[in-house]
JSON list of C-alpha atoms in Angstrom, two decimals:
[
{"chain": "A", "resi": 1, "resn": "MET", "atom": "CA", "xyz": [-102.29, -85.23, 38.93]},
{"chain": "A", "resi": 2, "resn": "GLN", "atom": "CA", "xyz": [-99.69, -82.33, 38.13]},
{"chain": "A", "resi": 3, "resn": "PRO", "atom": "CA", "xyz": [-95.62, -83.83, 38.60]},
{"chain": "A", "resi": 4, "resn": "HIS", "atom": "CA", "xyz": [-93.73, -81.41, 41.10]},
{"chain": "A", "resi": 5, "resn": "THR", "atom": "CA", "xyz": [-91.47, -79.47, 38.71]},
{"chain": "A", "resi": 6, "resn": "LEU", "atom": "CA", "xyz": [-90.59, -76.08, 38.47]},
{"chain": "A", "resi": 7, "resn": "SER", "atom": "CA", "xyz": [-90.29, -75.60, 34.47]},
{"chain": "A", "resi": 8, "resn": "HIS", "atom": "CA", "xyz": [-88.38, -72.83, 32.72]},
{"chain": "A", "resi": 9, "resn": "GLU", "atom": "CA", "xyz": [-91.95, -71.32, 31.82]},
{"chain": "A", "resi": 10, "resn": "GLU", "atom": "CA", "xyz": [-92.84, -71.11, 35.49]},
{"chain": "A", "resi": 11, "resn": "ARG", "atom": "CA", "xyz": [-89.91, -68.94, 36.40]},
{"chain": "A", "resi": 12, "resn": "LEU", "atom": "CA", "xyz": [-90.28, -65.16, 36.25]},
{"chain": "A", "resi": 13, "resn": "ARG", "atom": "CA", "xyz": [-87.45, -63.33, 33.96]},
{"chain": "A", "resi": 14, "resn": "SER", "atom": "CA", "xyz": [-89.08, -60.64, 31.94]},
{"chain": "A", "resi": 15, "resn": "LEU", "atom": "CA", "xyz": [-87.85, -57.27, 33.76]},
{"chain": "A", "resi": 16, "resn": "GLY", "atom": "CA", "xyz": [-91.32, -55.48, 32.32]},
{"chain": "A", "resi": 17, "resn": "ALA", "atom": "CA", "xyz": [-93.13, -58.24, 34.32]},
{"chain": "A", "resi": 18, "resn": "ILE", "atom": "CA", "xyz": [-90.76, -58.07, 37.34]},
{"chain": "A", "resi": 19, "resn": "ARG", "atom": "CA", "xyz": [-91.51, -54.12, 37.69]},
{"chain": "A", "resi": 20, "resn": "ARG", "atom": "CA", "xyz": [-95.15, -54.22, 37.24]},
{"chain": "A", "resi": 21, "resn": "MET", "atom": "CA", "xyz": [-95.25, -56.79, 39.79]},
{"chain": "A", "resi": 22, "resn": "PHE", "atom": "CA", "xyz": [-93.50, -54.56, 41.75]},
{"chain": "A", "resi": 23, "resn": "GLU", "atom": "CA", "xyz": [-95.32, -51.38, 41.37]},
{"chain": "A", "resi": 24, "resn": "LYS", "atom": "CA", "xyz": [-98.86, -52.60, 41.47]},
{"chain": "A", "resi": 25, "resn": "GLY", "atom": "CA", "xyz": [-98.70, -55.51, 43.27]},
{"chain": "A", "resi": 26, "resn": "GLU", "atom": "CA", "xyz": [-99.54, -56.53, 46.90]},
{"chain": "A", "resi": 27, "resn": "SER", "atom": "CA", "xyz": [-97.04, -58.00, 49.37]},
{"chain": "A", "resi": 28, "resn": "GLY", "atom": "CA", "xyz": [-96.63, -58.86, 52.76]},
{"chain": "A", "resi": 29, "resn": "PHE", "atom": "CA", "xyz": [-93.95, -60.71, 55.41]},
{"chain": "A", "resi": 30, "resn": "THR", "atom": "CA", "xyz": [-94.14, -63.98, 56.79]},
{"chain": "A", "resi": 31, "resn": "PHE", "atom": "CA", "xyz": [-90.81, -65.22, 58.45]},
{"chain": "A", "resi": 32, "resn": "PRO", "atom": "CA", "xyz": [-88.07, -65.65, 57.20]},
{"chain": "A", "resi": 33, "resn": "PHE", "atom": "CA", "xyz": [-89.84, -63.93, 53.66]},
{"chain": "A", "resi": 34, "resn": "ARG", "atom": "CA", "xyz": [-90.85, -60.94, 52.30]},
{"chain": "A", "resi": 35, "resn": "TYR", "atom": "CA", "xyz": [-93.25, -61.86, 49.41]},
{"chain": "A", "resi": 36, "resn": "VAL", "atom": "CA", "xyz": [-94.78, -59.36, 46.39]},
{"chain": "A", "resi": 37, "resn": "TRP", "atom": "CA", "xyz": [-97.61, -61.03, 44.17]},
{"chain": "A", "resi": 38, "resn": "TYR", "atom": "CA", "xyz": [-99.40, -59.61, 41.33]},
{"chain": "A", "resi": 39, "resn": "ALA", "atom": "CA", "xyz": [-102.38, -61.40, 39.35]},
{"chain": "A", "resi": 40, "resn": "GLU", "atom": "CA", "xyz": [-104.05, -60.29, 36.19]},
{"chain": "A", "resi": 41, "resn": "SER", "atom": "CA", "xyz": [-107.48, -62.33, 35.27]},
{"chain": "A", "resi": 42, "resn": "ASP", "atom": "CA", "xyz": [-107.51, -61.15, 31.78]},
{"chain": "A", "resi": 43, "resn": "GLN", "atom": "CA", "xyz": [-104.57, -63.67, 30.99]},
{"chain": "A", "resi": 44, "resn": "ILE", "atom": "CA", "xyz": [-104.27, -67.45, 30.77]},
{"chain": "A", "resi": 45, "resn": "ALA", "atom": "CA", "xyz": [-104.16, -68.82, 34.10]},
{"chain": "A", "resi": 46, "resn": "SER", "atom": "CA", "xyz": [-100.68, -69.71, 35.17]},
{"chain": "A", "resi": 47, "resn": "THR", "atom": "CA", "xyz": [-98.32, -68.79, 38.02]},
{"chain": "A", "resi": 48, "resn": "ARG", "atom": "CA", "xyz": [-94.93, -67.67, 37.52]},
{"chain": "A", "resi": 49, "resn": "VAL", "atom": "CA", "xyz": [-92.25, -67.10, 40.25]},
{"chain": "A", "resi": 50, "resn": "LEU", "atom": "CA", "xyz": [-88.86, -64.98, 41.42]},
{"chain": "A", "resi": 51, "resn": "PHE", "atom": "CA", "xyz": [-86.59, -66.25, 44.16]},
{"chain": "A", "resi": 52, "resn": "SER", "atom": "CA", "xyz": [-84.31, -63.80, 45.80]},
{"chain": "A", "resi": 53, "resn": "VAL", "atom": "CA", "xyz": [-81.88, -64.24, 48.56]},
{"chain": "A", "resi": 54, "resn": "PRO", "atom": "CA", "xyz": [-80.01, -60.80, 48.81]},
{"chain": "A", "resi": 55, "resn": "LYS", "atom": "CA", "xyz": [-76.29, -60.42, 49.40]},
{"chain": "A", "resi": 56, "resn": "LYS", "atom": "CA", "xyz": [-77.08, -58.10, 52.06]},
{"chain": "A", "resi": 57, "resn": "PHE", "atom": "CA", "xyz": [-77.94, -60.51, 54.55]},
{"chain": "A", "resi": 58, "resn": "HIS", "atom": "CA", "xyz": [-75.85, -63.30, 53.16]},
{"chain": "A", "resi": 59, "resn": "LYS", "atom": "CA", "xyz": [-72.54, -62.25, 51.96]},
{"chain": "A", "resi": 60, "resn": "ARG", "atom": "CA", "xyz": [-71.25, -65.61, 51.17]},
{"chain": "A", "resi": 61, "resn": "ALA", "atom": "CA", "xyz": [-72.51, -67.32, 47.44]},
{"chain": "A", "resi": 62, "resn": "ASN", "atom": "CA", "xyz": [-72.76, -70.51, 49.11]},
{"chain": "A", "resi": 63, "resn": "LYS", "atom": "CA", "xyz": [-75.08, -69.73, 51.57]},
{"chain": "A", "resi": 64, "resn": "ARG", "atom": "CA", "xyz": [-77.02, -67.97, 49.27]},
{"chain": "A", "resi": 65, "resn": "ASN", "atom": "CA", "xyz": [-77.37, -70.60, 46.77]},
{"chain": "A", "resi": 66, "resn": "LEU", "atom": "CA", "xyz": [-78.43, -73.00, 49.37]},
{"chain": "A", "resi": 67, "resn": "LEU", "atom": "CA", "xyz": [-81.23, -70.75, 50.77]},
{"chain": "A", "resi": 68, "resn": "ARG", "atom": "CA", "xyz": [-82.52, -70.59, 46.91]},
{"chain": "A", "resi": 69, "resn": "ARG", "atom": "CA", "xyz": [-82.45, -74.31, 46.86]},
{"chain": "A", "resi": 70, "resn": "ARG", "atom": "CA", "xyz": [-84.10, -74.83, 49.79]},
{"chain": "A", "resi": 71, "resn": "THR", "atom": "CA", "xyz": [-86.68, -72.01, 48.83]},
{"chain": "A", "resi": 72, "resn": "LYS", "atom": "CA", "xyz": [-87.43, -73.41, 45.56]},
{"chain": "A", "resi": 73, "resn": "GLU", "atom": "CA", "xyz": [-87.48, -77.07, 46.58]},
{"chain": "A", "resi": 74, "resn": "ALA", "atom": "CA", "xyz": [-90.30, -75.93, 49.16]},
{"chain": "A", "resi": 75, "resn": "TYR", "atom": "CA", "xyz": [-92.55, -73.55, 46.21]},
{"chain": "A", "resi": 76, "resn": "ARG", "atom": "CA", "xyz": [-91.86, -76.96, 44.09]},
{"chain": "A", "resi": 77, "resn": "LEU", "atom": "CA", "xyz": [-93.77, -79.15, 46.46]},
{"chain": "A", "resi": 78, "resn": "GLN", "atom": "CA", "xyz": [-96.03, -77.28, 47.23]},
{"chain": "A", "resi": 79, "resn": "LYS", "atom": "CA", "xyz": [-97.33, -74.87, 44.48]},
{"chain": "A", "resi": 80, "resn": "GLN", "atom": "CA", "xyz": [-100.53, -77.38, 43.69]},
{"chain": "A", "resi": 81, "resn": "LEU", "atom": "CA", "xyz": [-102.23, -75.10, 46.79]},
{"chain": "A", "resi": 82, "resn": "LEU", "atom": "CA", "xyz": [-102.06, -72.05, 44.60]},
{"chain": "A", "resi": 83, "resn": "VAL", "atom": "CA", "xyz": [-101.87, -73.40, 40.88]},
{"chain": "A", "resi": 84, "resn": "SER", "atom": "CA", "xyz": [-104.94, -75.60, 41.32]},
{"chain": "A", "resi": 85, "resn": "ASP", "atom": "CA", "xyz": [-107.41, -72.70, 42.63]},
{"chain": "A", "resi": 86, "resn": "SER", "atom": "CA", "xyz": [-106.10, -69.88, 40.66]},
{"chain": "A", "resi": 87, "resn": "PRO", "atom": "CA", "xyz": [-108.04, -68.64, 37.83]},
{"chain": "A", "resi": 88, "resn": "ALA", "atom": "CA", "xyz": [-105.96, -65.90, 36.77]},
{"chain": "A", "resi": 89, "resn": "HIS", "atom": "CA", "xyz": [-102.31, -65.25, 35.85]},
{"chain": "A", "resi": 90, "resn": "ILE", "atom": "CA", "xyz": [-100.03, -64.73, 39.26]},
{"chain": "A", "resi": 91, "resn": "ASP", "atom": "CA", "xyz": [-96.34, -63.26, 39.17]},
{"chain": "A", "resi": 92, "resn": "MET", "atom": "CA", "xyz": [-94.94, -63.92, 42.66]},
{"chain": "A", "resi": 93, "resn": "ALA", "atom": "CA", "xyz": [-91.59, -63.21, 43.99]},
{"chain": "A", "resi": 94, "resn": "LEU", "atom": "CA", "xyz": [-90.20, -64.52, 47.28]},
{"chain": "A", "resi": 95, "resn": "ILE", "atom": "CA", "xyz": [-87.76, -62.91, 48.87]},
{"chain": "A", "resi": 96, "resn": "TYR", "atom": "CA", "xyz": [-85.29, -64.34, 51.78]},
{"chain": "A", "resi": 97, "resn": "SER", "atom": "CA", "xyz": [-85.20, -61.18, 54.67]},
{"chain": "A", "resi": 98, "resn": "SER", "atom": "CA", "xyz": [-83.58, -63.18, 57.21]},
{"chain": "A", "resi": 99, "resn": "LYS", "atom": "CA", "xyz": [-79.88, -63.31, 58.78]},
{"chain": "A", "resi": 100, "resn": "GLU", "atom": "CA", "xyz": [-80.35, -66.57, 59.69]},
{"chain": "A", "resi": 101, "resn": "VAL", "atom": "CA", "xyz": [-79.55, -69.96, 57.84]},
{"chain": "A", "resi": 102, "resn": "LEU", "atom": "CA", "xyz": [-82.91, -72.09, 58.48]},
{"chain": "A", "resi": 103, "resn": "SER", "atom": "CA", "xyz": [-83.87, -75.55, 57.91]},
{"chain": "A", "resi": 104, "resn": "GLN", "atom": "CA", "xyz": [-86.00, -76.83, 55.12]},
{"chain": "A", "resi": 105, "resn": "LYS", "atom": "CA", "xyz": [-88.51, -77.87, 57.53]},
{"chain": "A", "resi": 106, "resn": "SER", "atom": "CA", "xyz": [-89.12, -74.09, 58.54]},
{"chain": "A", "resi": 107, "resn": "ILE", "atom": "CA", "xyz": [-88.63, -72.81, 54.75]},
{"chain": "A", "resi": 108, "resn": "ALA", "atom": "CA", "xyz": [-90.97, -74.96, 53.63]},
{"chain": "A", "resi": 109, "resn": "HIS", "atom": "CA", "xyz": [-93.71, -74.11, 56.13]},
{"chain": "A", "resi": 110, "resn": "ALA", "atom": "CA", "xyz": [-93.50, -70.47, 55.54]},
{"chain": "A", "resi": 111, "resn": "VAL", "atom": "CA", "xyz": [-93.82, -71.02, 51.69]},
{"chain": "A", "resi": 112, "resn": "ARG", "atom": "CA", "xyz": [-96.49, -72.95, 52.55]},
{"chain": "A", "resi": 113, "resn": "LYS", "atom": "CA", "xyz": [-98.55, -70.58, 54.79]},
{"chain": "A", "resi": 114, "resn": "ILE", "atom": "CA", "xyz": [-97.79, -67.68, 51.99]},
{"chain": "A", "resi": 115, "resn": "LEU", "atom": "CA", "xyz": [-99.35, -69.85, 49.39]},
{"chain": "A", "resi": 116, "resn": "GLU", "atom": "CA", "xyz": [-102.29, -70.28, 51.30]},
{"chain": "A", "resi": 117, "resn": "GLN", "atom": "CA", "xyz": [-102.35, -66.59, 52.42]},
{"chain": "A", "resi": 118, "resn": "ILE", "atom": "CA", "xyz": [-102.26, -65.73, 48.60]},
{"chain": "A", "resi": 119, "resn": "SER", "atom": "CA", "xyz": [-104.92, -68.31, 47.39]},
{"chain": "A", "resi": 120, "resn": "GLU", "atom": "CA", "xyz": [-107.57, -66.92, 50.12]},
{"chain": "A", "resi": 121, "resn": "LYS", "atom": "CA", "xyz": [-106.88, -63.35, 48.71]},
{"chain": "A", "resi": 122, "resn": "LEU", "atom": "CA", "xyz": [-107.91, -64.53, 45.21]}
]
């Protein structure tokens, strides 16, 4: 069993990979997240993720940090839904797109739905 961690290698940081994901990837919306993902089958199976809370919706940094932490925690606890099933390399962005500050439980439920939708499409 893989530990519930979110290592540095699992973060999507490369500008080229981010640009490719937004240009060629698929997207969707599950309240309160807009998500974009891109899968390549010719690379080693791994998953990298990007978390974003736009300043447009939450002006105060403490709210953005709170929502980003809640999203990371929800992903960290449920990433085995996507990691265990995927034979491909996946880049994914979770963009919080609501003006409300939602609870950890509702954020976790939304992240779970997103991961299940992506794993079905693979």
